[in-house]
Structure formats: structure tokens, C-alpha cells
Amino acid sequence: MEVIILPSATEVALAAARIVARLVRSNPHAVLGLATGETQKRFYAELVRAHRVEGLDFSDITTFNLDEYVGLGEAHAGSYRRYMRENLFRRVNLRPDRTHMPDGRAADVEAACAAYEEAIRAAGGIDLQLLGIGADGHIGFNEPTSSLASHTRVKTLTAATLDHHVITMGIGTILEAKRCVLLAFGPRKAGAVARMVEGPVTALVPASALQLHPETTVLVDEEAAGQLALAAYYRDVHRNKPAWQRERDGV
Ligand code: GLP
């Protein structure tokens, strides 16, 4: 796991957007895995800016979102489809038929989950999966004790997250992405970040499964890095990162 500590939340968002912009330019047909939450908003704003100002072209890009609430469609203000429309989809030139979200309105939810996995496979897999992290260490809506081998399925959220059912990519789905980039900032995330990076791999901290992923970059601000025991080491590694690796990774 590569941990990059940046001075501010804005820097975190800019770094993530640079990574995505680089991929989109080098592979106009790339498949992006997208996340929701407050954390991702500045990152999406930066992608929108890159589209408008630098002409970043999403016309052949395919996207798959991590999760959606069961029963909620785009008409509902709380749906993730609405979030994505407002923050990204209607602001860049993504083709609507290439923006995929789990279907929260499906009559047969189980079939919809299987179809989602199949659609990801048919698209050639996810090249880059963006992630946030819950304060309890969840990724997507994979709450603590989620199977580390899980694929897209229905979950019941913990009361702390929200009292609802959701469809979420599984941890196994996320681990199959070629690259993962997880963003976190603010003191509320510091404990989860430390347990994800430096704790044991455990279903109690679903994000810790990313330790098993061969190419994960964790972008954090100083506050979210506040409980990392090896912070000085991560800073050193990043400071001394060879130019060719920076070029390859976009960060
Ligand atoms: C929700 C989402 C996650 C997200 C998390 C953190 O649970 N399903 O994908 O990472 O919230 O959200 P925030 O970025 O608002 O802290």
C-alpha cells in the first residue's frame, strides 16, 4: 500500500483528479470505479474543471459506482444516482449509457447484483477504483464483518451509517480492480486510516483488505494521517520516489 500524506484536503482531491486525468488521457476507453460521500465532492469538482478548462474528454469512459440504496431511484434526492448526476455526470461529457450504478429499483435485486458483476466483467474490469472510507473502516457499503471475498450484493447498514438496505460492490469486487485510490481527510478518519494501513487484515475493518491489493494508493491529509505510526517513513518514501514511478503513477 502506498500512503501519500498531503498538506490539505484540497491537495488530496487535486492528486486524485490528476491520477484520473492521466488515466483518461492515456486510455480514453478506461473503466472507472466511482464513489460517493462528502470526501469525493472536491475531487469531482476538479474533474469538472479539467473537463471545462483543459478539455478532459470522458466520451469513451465507462463508470461503475460502488453502491446505491435499495428502493431509491434518481428522482430521490438521497439516491447516489442523484449525487452522481449533480456532482459529475451532468457536468462532463460521460455518455449516460456508460455510467453504471447498482439498480436500487430492480424488482429482482439479487439478479440485479449478479448483472452488475457481469457488466463489470463485460467492460473488461475496473481500471481504477476510487474509494472513501467510513469512520468505522467500511468501504463502499461493506460494513464491519463483511466477507473479504464478497461481490455485489444487498446489505443492511449499521444504524450508525443509516437505517437502510443497500446494494454494494463487495470487497472481492473492489480487490479485482487493477488499481485502487482511497481518499480520506479530516480527524474523524484518522483512526480508520491507521487501522486500514497498519492494523491486521480483518473483516472488522473492511478497508484493511486493501493490504492484499497489489496497487493501492492512499491519499490523506495531515489530519487523517494523524494516527499513522509510520508517517515519517511514508513521507520519506514519497519524497524519494523515483521520477519514473511518479510519472507512471501520476502522483
Ligand atoms: C458512505 C459511502 C462510502 C463512503 C463513506 C464515507 O458509507 N457508501 O462509499 O466512503 O460514506 O463518506 P464521507 O466521504 O461522506 O465521509
Short mmCIF file of N, CA, C and O in Angstrom, two decimals, residues 172-249:
data_model
loop_
_atom_site.label_atom_id
_atom_site.label_comp_id
_atom_site.label_asym_id
_atom_site.label_seq_id
_atom_site.Cartn_x
_atom_site.Cartn_y
_atom_site.Cartn_z
N GLY A 172 -14.44 -8.26 -2.47
CA GLY A 172 -13.80 -9.03 -3.55
C GLY A 172 -13.87 -8.28 -4.87
O GLY A 172 -12.89 -8.24 -5.63
N THR A 173 -15.01 -7.64 -5.15
CA THR A 173 -15.16 -6.84 -6.38
C THR A 173 -14.11 -5.73 -6.40
O THR A 173 -13.44 -5.50 -7.41
N ILE A 174 -13.98 -5.05 -5.26
CA ILE A 174 -13.04 -3.92 -5.17
C ILE A 174 -11.61 -4.42 -5.36
O ILE A 174 -10.81 -3.81 -6.08
N LEU A 175 -11.30 -5.56 -4.76
CA LEU A 175 -9.93 -6.09 -4.86
C LEU A 175 -9.59 -6.51 -6.29
O LEU A 175 -8.41 -6.64 -6.64
N GLU A 176 -10.60 -6.75 -7.12
CA GLU A 176 -10.35 -7.14 -8.51
C GLU A 176 -10.01 -5.95 -9.41
O GLU A 176 -9.56 -6.13 -10.54
N ALA A 177 -10.25 -4.73 -8.92
CA ALA A 177 -9.88 -3.55 -9.72
C ALA A 177 -8.37 -3.53 -9.89
O ALA A 177 -7.63 -3.95 -9.00
N LYS A 178 -7.92 -3.03 -11.05
CA LYS A 178 -6.48 -3.05 -11.30
C LYS A 178 -5.73 -2.12 -10.36
O LYS A 178 -4.64 -2.41 -9.90
N ARG A 179 -6.34 -0.97 -10.08
CA ARG A 179 -5.72 -0.03 -9.15
C ARG A 179 -6.80 0.57 -8.26
O ARG A 179 -7.92 0.80 -8.72
N CYS A 180 -6.48 0.80 -7.00
CA CYS A 180 -7.39 1.48 -6.08
C CYS A 180 -6.74 2.76 -5.57
O CYS A 180 -5.55 2.78 -5.28
N VAL A 181 -7.55 3.80 -5.49
CA VAL A 181 -7.09 5.06 -4.89
C VAL A 181 -8.11 5.46 -3.83
O VAL A 181 -9.28 5.68 -4.15
N LEU A 182 -7.67 5.50 -2.59
CA LEU A 182 -8.58 5.82 -1.48
C LEU A 182 -8.24 7.21 -0.95
O LEU A 182 -7.07 7.52 -0.71
N LEU A 183 -9.27 8.01 -0.78
CA LEU A 183 -9.10 9.39 -0.30
C LEU A 183 -9.67 9.50 1.11
O LEU A 183 -10.75 8.98 1.38
N ALA A 184 -8.95 10.20 1.98
CA ALA A 184 -9.51 10.47 3.31
C ALA A 184 -8.92 11.76 3.84
O ALA A 184 -7.73 12.03 3.65
N PHE A 185 -9.76 12.55 4.47
CA PHE A 185 -9.22 13.74 5.15
C PHE A 185 -10.04 14.06 6.39
O PHE A 185 -11.17 13.59 6.55
N GLY A 186 -9.42 14.82 7.25
CA GLY A 186 -10.06 15.25 8.49
C GLY A 186 -9.79 14.29 9.64
O GLY A 186 -9.54 13.10 9.42
N PRO A 187 -9.86 14.80 10.86
CA PRO A 187 -9.51 14.00 12.05
C PRO A 187 -10.44 12.82 12.28
O PRO A 187 -10.05 11.80 12.85
N ARG A 188 -11.68 12.91 11.82
CA ARG A 188 -12.67 11.84 12.03
C ARG A 188 -12.24 10.53 11.37
O ARG A 188 -12.68 9.45 11.77
N LYS A 189 -11.38 10.62 10.36
CA LYS A 189 -10.98 9.42 9.61
C LYS A 189 -9.64 8.87 10.10
O LYS A 189 -9.20 7.82 9.62
N ALA A 190 -8.97 9.55 11.02
CA ALA A 190 -7.60 9.17 11.40
C ALA A 190 -7.52 7.74 11.95
O ALA A 190 -6.60 6.99 11.60
N GLY A 191 -8.46 7.36 12.80
CA GLY A 191 -8.44 6.03 13.40
C GLY A 191 -8.63 4.95 12.34
O GLY A 191 -7.90 3.95 12.30
N ALA A 192 -9.60 5.16 11.47
CA ALA A 192 -9.89 4.18 10.42
C ALA A 192 -8.71 4.04 9.46
O ALA A 192 -8.35 2.93 9.04
N VAL A 193 -8.08 5.16 9.14
CA VAL A 193 -6.93 5.13 8.22
C VAL A 193 -5.79 4.32 8.84
O VAL A 193 -5.18 3.46 8.19
N ALA A 194 -5.51 4.55 10.12
CA ALA A 194 -4.43 3.82 10.79
C ALA A 194 -4.73 2.32 10.85
O ALA A 194 -3.84 1.49 10.60
N ARG A 195 -5.97 1.97 11.14
CA ARG A 195 -6.32 0.55 11.22
C ARG A 195 -6.28 -0.11 9.83
O ARG A 195 -5.90 -1.26 9.68
N MET A 196 -6.68 0.65 8.82
CA MET A 196 -6.64 0.13 7.44
C MET A 196 -5.21 -0.17 7.00
O MET A 196 -4.93 -1.22 6.42
N VAL A 197 -4.30 0.77 7.27
CA VAL A 197 -2.94 0.67 6.73
C VAL A 197 -2.05 -0.18 7.62
O VAL A 197 -1.25 -0.97 7.12
N GLU A 198 -2.19 -0.02 8.94
CA GLU A 198 -1.20 -0.61 9.85
C GLU A 198 -1.76 -1.68 10.77
O GLU A 198 -1.01 -2.32 11.51
N GLY A 199 -3.07 -1.89 10.73
CA GLY A 199 -3.66 -2.91 11.59
C GLY A 199 -3.67 -4.25 10.89
O GLY A 199 -3.22 -4.39 9.75
N PRO A 200 -4.18 -5.27 11.57
CA PRO A 200 -4.31 -6.59 10.94
C PRO A 200 -5.39 -6.55 9.84
O PRO A 200 -6.28 -5.70 9.90
N VAL A 201 -5.25 -7.44 8.86
CA VAL A 201 -6.31 -7.60 7.86
C VAL A 201 -7.46 -8.30 8.57
O VAL A 201 -7.31 -9.43 9.04
N THR A 202 -8.57 -7.61 8.68
CA THR A 202 -9.70 -8.18 9.41
C THR A 202 -11.02 -7.65 8.85
O THR A 202 -11.10 -6.47 8.46
N ALA A 203 -12.02 -8.53 8.85
CA ALA A 203 -13.35 -8.13 8.39
C ALA A 203 -13.94 -7.05 9.29
O ALA A 203 -14.89 -6.38 8.90
N LEU A 204 -13.38 -6.87 10.48
CA LEU A 204 -13.86 -5.80 11.36
C LEU A 204 -13.50 -4.42 10.81
O LEU A 204 -14.11 -3.42 11.17
N VAL A 205 -12.47 -4.38 9.98
CA VAL A 205 -12.06 -3.14 9.30
C VAL A 205 -12.00 -3.47 7.82
O VAL A 205 -10.93 -3.81 7.28
N PRO A 206 -13.13 -3.41 7.14
CA PRO A 206 -13.17 -3.87 5.74
C PRO A 206 -12.07 -3.26 4.86
O PRO A 206 -11.52 -3.95 4.00
N ALA A 207 -11.73 -1.99 5.09
CA ALA A 207 -10.70 -1.35 4.25
C ALA A 207 -9.33 -2.00 4.42
O ALA A 207 -8.46 -1.86 3.55
N SER A 208 -9.12 -2.73 5.52
CA SER A 208 -7.82 -3.38 5.73
C SER A 208 -7.56 -4.44 4.66
O SER A 208 -6.42 -4.83 4.41
N ALA A 209 -8.62 -4.91 3.99
CA ALA A 209 -8.46 -5.89 2.91
C ALA A 209 -7.60 -5.31 1.78
O ALA A 209 -7.00 -6.06 1.00
N LEU A 210 -7.54 -3.98 1.70
CA LEU A 210 -6.74 -3.35 0.64
C LEU A 210 -5.25 -3.65 0.80
O LEU A 210 -4.48 -3.49 -0.13
N GLN A 211 -4.85 -4.11 1.98
CA GLN A 211 -3.45 -4.55 2.17
C GLN A 211 -3.12 -5.71 1.24
O GLN A 211 -1.97 -5.97 0.93
N LEU A 212 -4.16 -6.42 0.79
CA LEU A 212 -3.96 -7.57 -0.10
C LEU A 212 -3.97 -7.16 -1.56
O LEU A 212 -3.75 -7.99 -2.44
N HIS A 213 -4.27 -5.88 -1.81
CA HIS A 213 -4.34 -5.41 -3.20
C HIS A 213 -2.96 -4.95 -3.66
O HIS A 213 -2.28 -4.23 -2.94
N PRO A 214 -2.53 -5.38 -4.86
CA PRO A 214 -1.16 -5.07 -5.28
C PRO A 214 -0.90 -3.62 -5.65
O PRO A 214 0.25 -3.18 -5.72
N GLU A 215 -1.94 -2.83 -5.90
CA GLU A 215 -1.69 -1.46 -6.34
C GLU A 215 -2.71 -0.48 -5.77
O GLU A 215 -3.58 0.02 -6.47
N THR A 216 -2.55 -0.22 -4.48
CA THR A 216 -3.45 0.73 -3.82
C THR A 216 -2.68 1.95 -3.36
O THR A 216 -1.62 1.83 -2.74
N THR A 217 -3.21 3.12 -3.68
CA THR A 217 -2.64 4.38 -3.22
C THR A 217 -3.63 5.01 -2.24
O THR A 217 -4.81 5.14 -2.56
N VAL A 218 -3.14 5.38 -1.07
CA VAL A 218 -3.97 6.04 -0.06
C VAL A 218 -3.54 7.50 0.00
O VAL A 218 -2.38 7.79 0.31
N LEU A 219 -4.45 8.40 -0.32
CA LEU A 219 -4.15 9.83 -0.29
C LEU A 219 -4.83 10.43 0.93
O LEU A 219 -6.07 10.41 1.03
N VAL A 220 -4.04 10.96 1.86
CA VAL A 220 -4.62 11.51 3.10
C VAL A 220 -4.05 12.89 3.40
O VAL A 220 -2.92 13.20 3.01
N ASP A 221 -4.83 13.70 4.11
CA ASP A 221 -4.29 14.97 4.58
C ASP A 221 -3.62 14.74 5.94
O ASP A 221 -3.67 13.62 6.48
N GLU A 222 -3.01 15.77 6.47
CA GLU A 222 -2.27 15.64 7.74
C GLU A 222 -3.17 15.12 8.86
O GLU A 222 -2.76 14.31 9.68
N GLU A 223 -4.41 15.60 8.89
CA GLU A 223 -5.31 15.20 9.98
C GLU A 223 -5.69 13.72 9.90
O GLU A 223 -5.69 13.02 10.90
N ALA A 224 -6.00 13.27 8.71
CA ALA A 224 -6.37 11.85 8.56
C ALA A 224 -5.15 10.95 8.76
O ALA A 224 -5.29 9.76 9.06
N ALA A 225 -3.95 11.52 8.62
CA ALA A 225 -2.71 10.75 8.82
C ALA A 225 -2.28 10.77 10.29
O ALA A 225 -1.28 10.14 10.65
N GLY A 226 -3.05 11.47 11.12
CA GLY A 226 -2.64 11.77 12.49
C GLY A 226 -2.33 10.57 13.37
O GLY A 226 -1.61 10.71 14.35
N GLN A 227 -2.87 9.39 13.06
CA GLN A 227 -2.62 8.23 13.93
C GLN A 227 -1.74 7.17 13.28
O GLN A 227 -1.62 6.05 13.77
N LEU A 228 -1.11 7.52 12.16
CA LEU A 228 -0.25 6.56 11.48
C LEU A 228 1.10 6.47 12.19
O LEU A 228 1.82 7.47 12.31
N ALA A 229 1.46 5.27 12.64
CA ALA A 229 2.72 5.10 13.39
C ALA A 229 3.93 5.34 12.49
O ALA A 229 4.96 5.83 12.94
N LEU A 230 3.82 4.97 11.22
CA LEU A 230 4.97 5.06 10.32
C LEU A 230 4.90 6.27 9.38
O LEU A 230 5.45 6.23 8.28
N ALA A 231 4.24 7.34 9.82
CA ALA A 231 4.05 8.51 8.96
C ALA A 231 5.38 9.03 8.41
O ALA A 231 5.49 9.37 7.22
N ALA A 232 6.41 9.08 9.26
CA ALA A 232 7.70 9.62 8.81
C ALA A 232 8.26 8.76 7.67
O ALA A 232 8.83 9.28 6.70
N TYR A 233 8.06 7.46 7.77
CA TYR A 233 8.53 6.55 6.72
C TYR A 233 7.78 6.81 5.41
O TYR A 233 8.39 6.89 4.33
N TYR A 234 6.46 6.97 5.49
CA TYR A 234 5.67 7.21 4.26
C TYR A 234 6.11 8.51 3.59
O TYR A 234 6.20 8.60 2.37
N ARG A 235 6.40 9.51 4.43
CA ARG A 235 6.85 10.80 3.86
C ARG A 235 8.19 10.63 3.15
O ARG A 235 8.41 11.16 2.06
N ASP A 236 9.09 9.88 3.78
CA ASP A 236 10.40 9.61 3.19
C ASP A 236 10.28 8.89 1.86
O ASP A 236 10.93 9.25 0.87
N VAL A 237 9.46 7.86 1.86
CA VAL A 237 9.27 7.06 0.65
C VAL A 237 8.77 7.96 -0.48
O VAL A 237 9.27 7.92 -1.61
N HIS A 238 7.81 8.81 -0.14
CA HIS A 238 7.23 9.65 -1.19
C HIS A 238 8.23 10.70 -1.68
O HIS A 238 8.33 10.96 -2.89
N ARG A 239 8.96 11.28 -0.73
CA ARG A 239 9.97 12.29 -1.08
C ARG A 239 11.01 11.69 -2.04
O ARG A 239 11.46 12.34 -2.96
N ASN A 240 11.35 10.43 -1.80
CA ASN A 240 12.40 9.79 -2.60
C ASN A 240 11.86 8.93 -3.74
O ASN A 240 12.60 8.13 -4.33
N LYS A 241 10.61 9.08 -4.04
CA LYS A 241 10.03 8.26 -5.11
C LYS A 241 10.70 8.59 -6.45
O LYS A 241 10.77 9.76 -6.84
N PRO A 242 11.18 7.58 -7.15
CA PRO A 242 11.86 7.84 -8.43
C PRO A 242 10.93 8.53 -9.43
O PRO A 242 9.72 8.26 -9.44
N ALA A 243 11.51 9.40 -10.24
CA ALA A 243 10.73 10.18 -11.20
C ALA A 243 9.90 9.27 -12.11
O ALA A 243 8.75 9.57 -12.43
N TRP A 244 10.48 8.15 -12.53
CA TRP A 244 9.75 7.27 -13.46
C TRP A 244 8.51 6.66 -12.78
O TRP A 244 7.50 6.43 -13.44
N GLN A 245 8.63 6.43 -11.47
CA GLN A 245 7.45 5.90 -10.75
C GLN A 245 6.38 6.98 -10.61
O GLN A 245 5.19 6.72 -10.74
N ARG A 246 6.81 8.22 -10.33
CA ARG A 246 5.84 9.33 -10.24
C ARG A 246 5.10 9.49 -11.56
O ARG A 246 3.90 9.69 -11.60
N GLU A 247 5.88 9.38 -12.63
CA GLU A 247 5.31 9.51 -13.98
C GLU A 247 4.31 8.39 -14.23
O GLU A 247 3.18 8.61 -14.67
N ARG A 248 4.69 7.18 -13.86
CA ARG A 248 3.82 6.01 -14.07
C ARG A 248 2.55 6.11 -13.23
O ARG A 248 1.45 5.83 -13.72
N ASP A 249 2.70 6.52 -11.98
CA ASP A 249 1.56 6.51 -11.05
C ASP A 249 0.72 7.79 -11.09
O ASP A 249 -0.37 7.83 -10.55
#
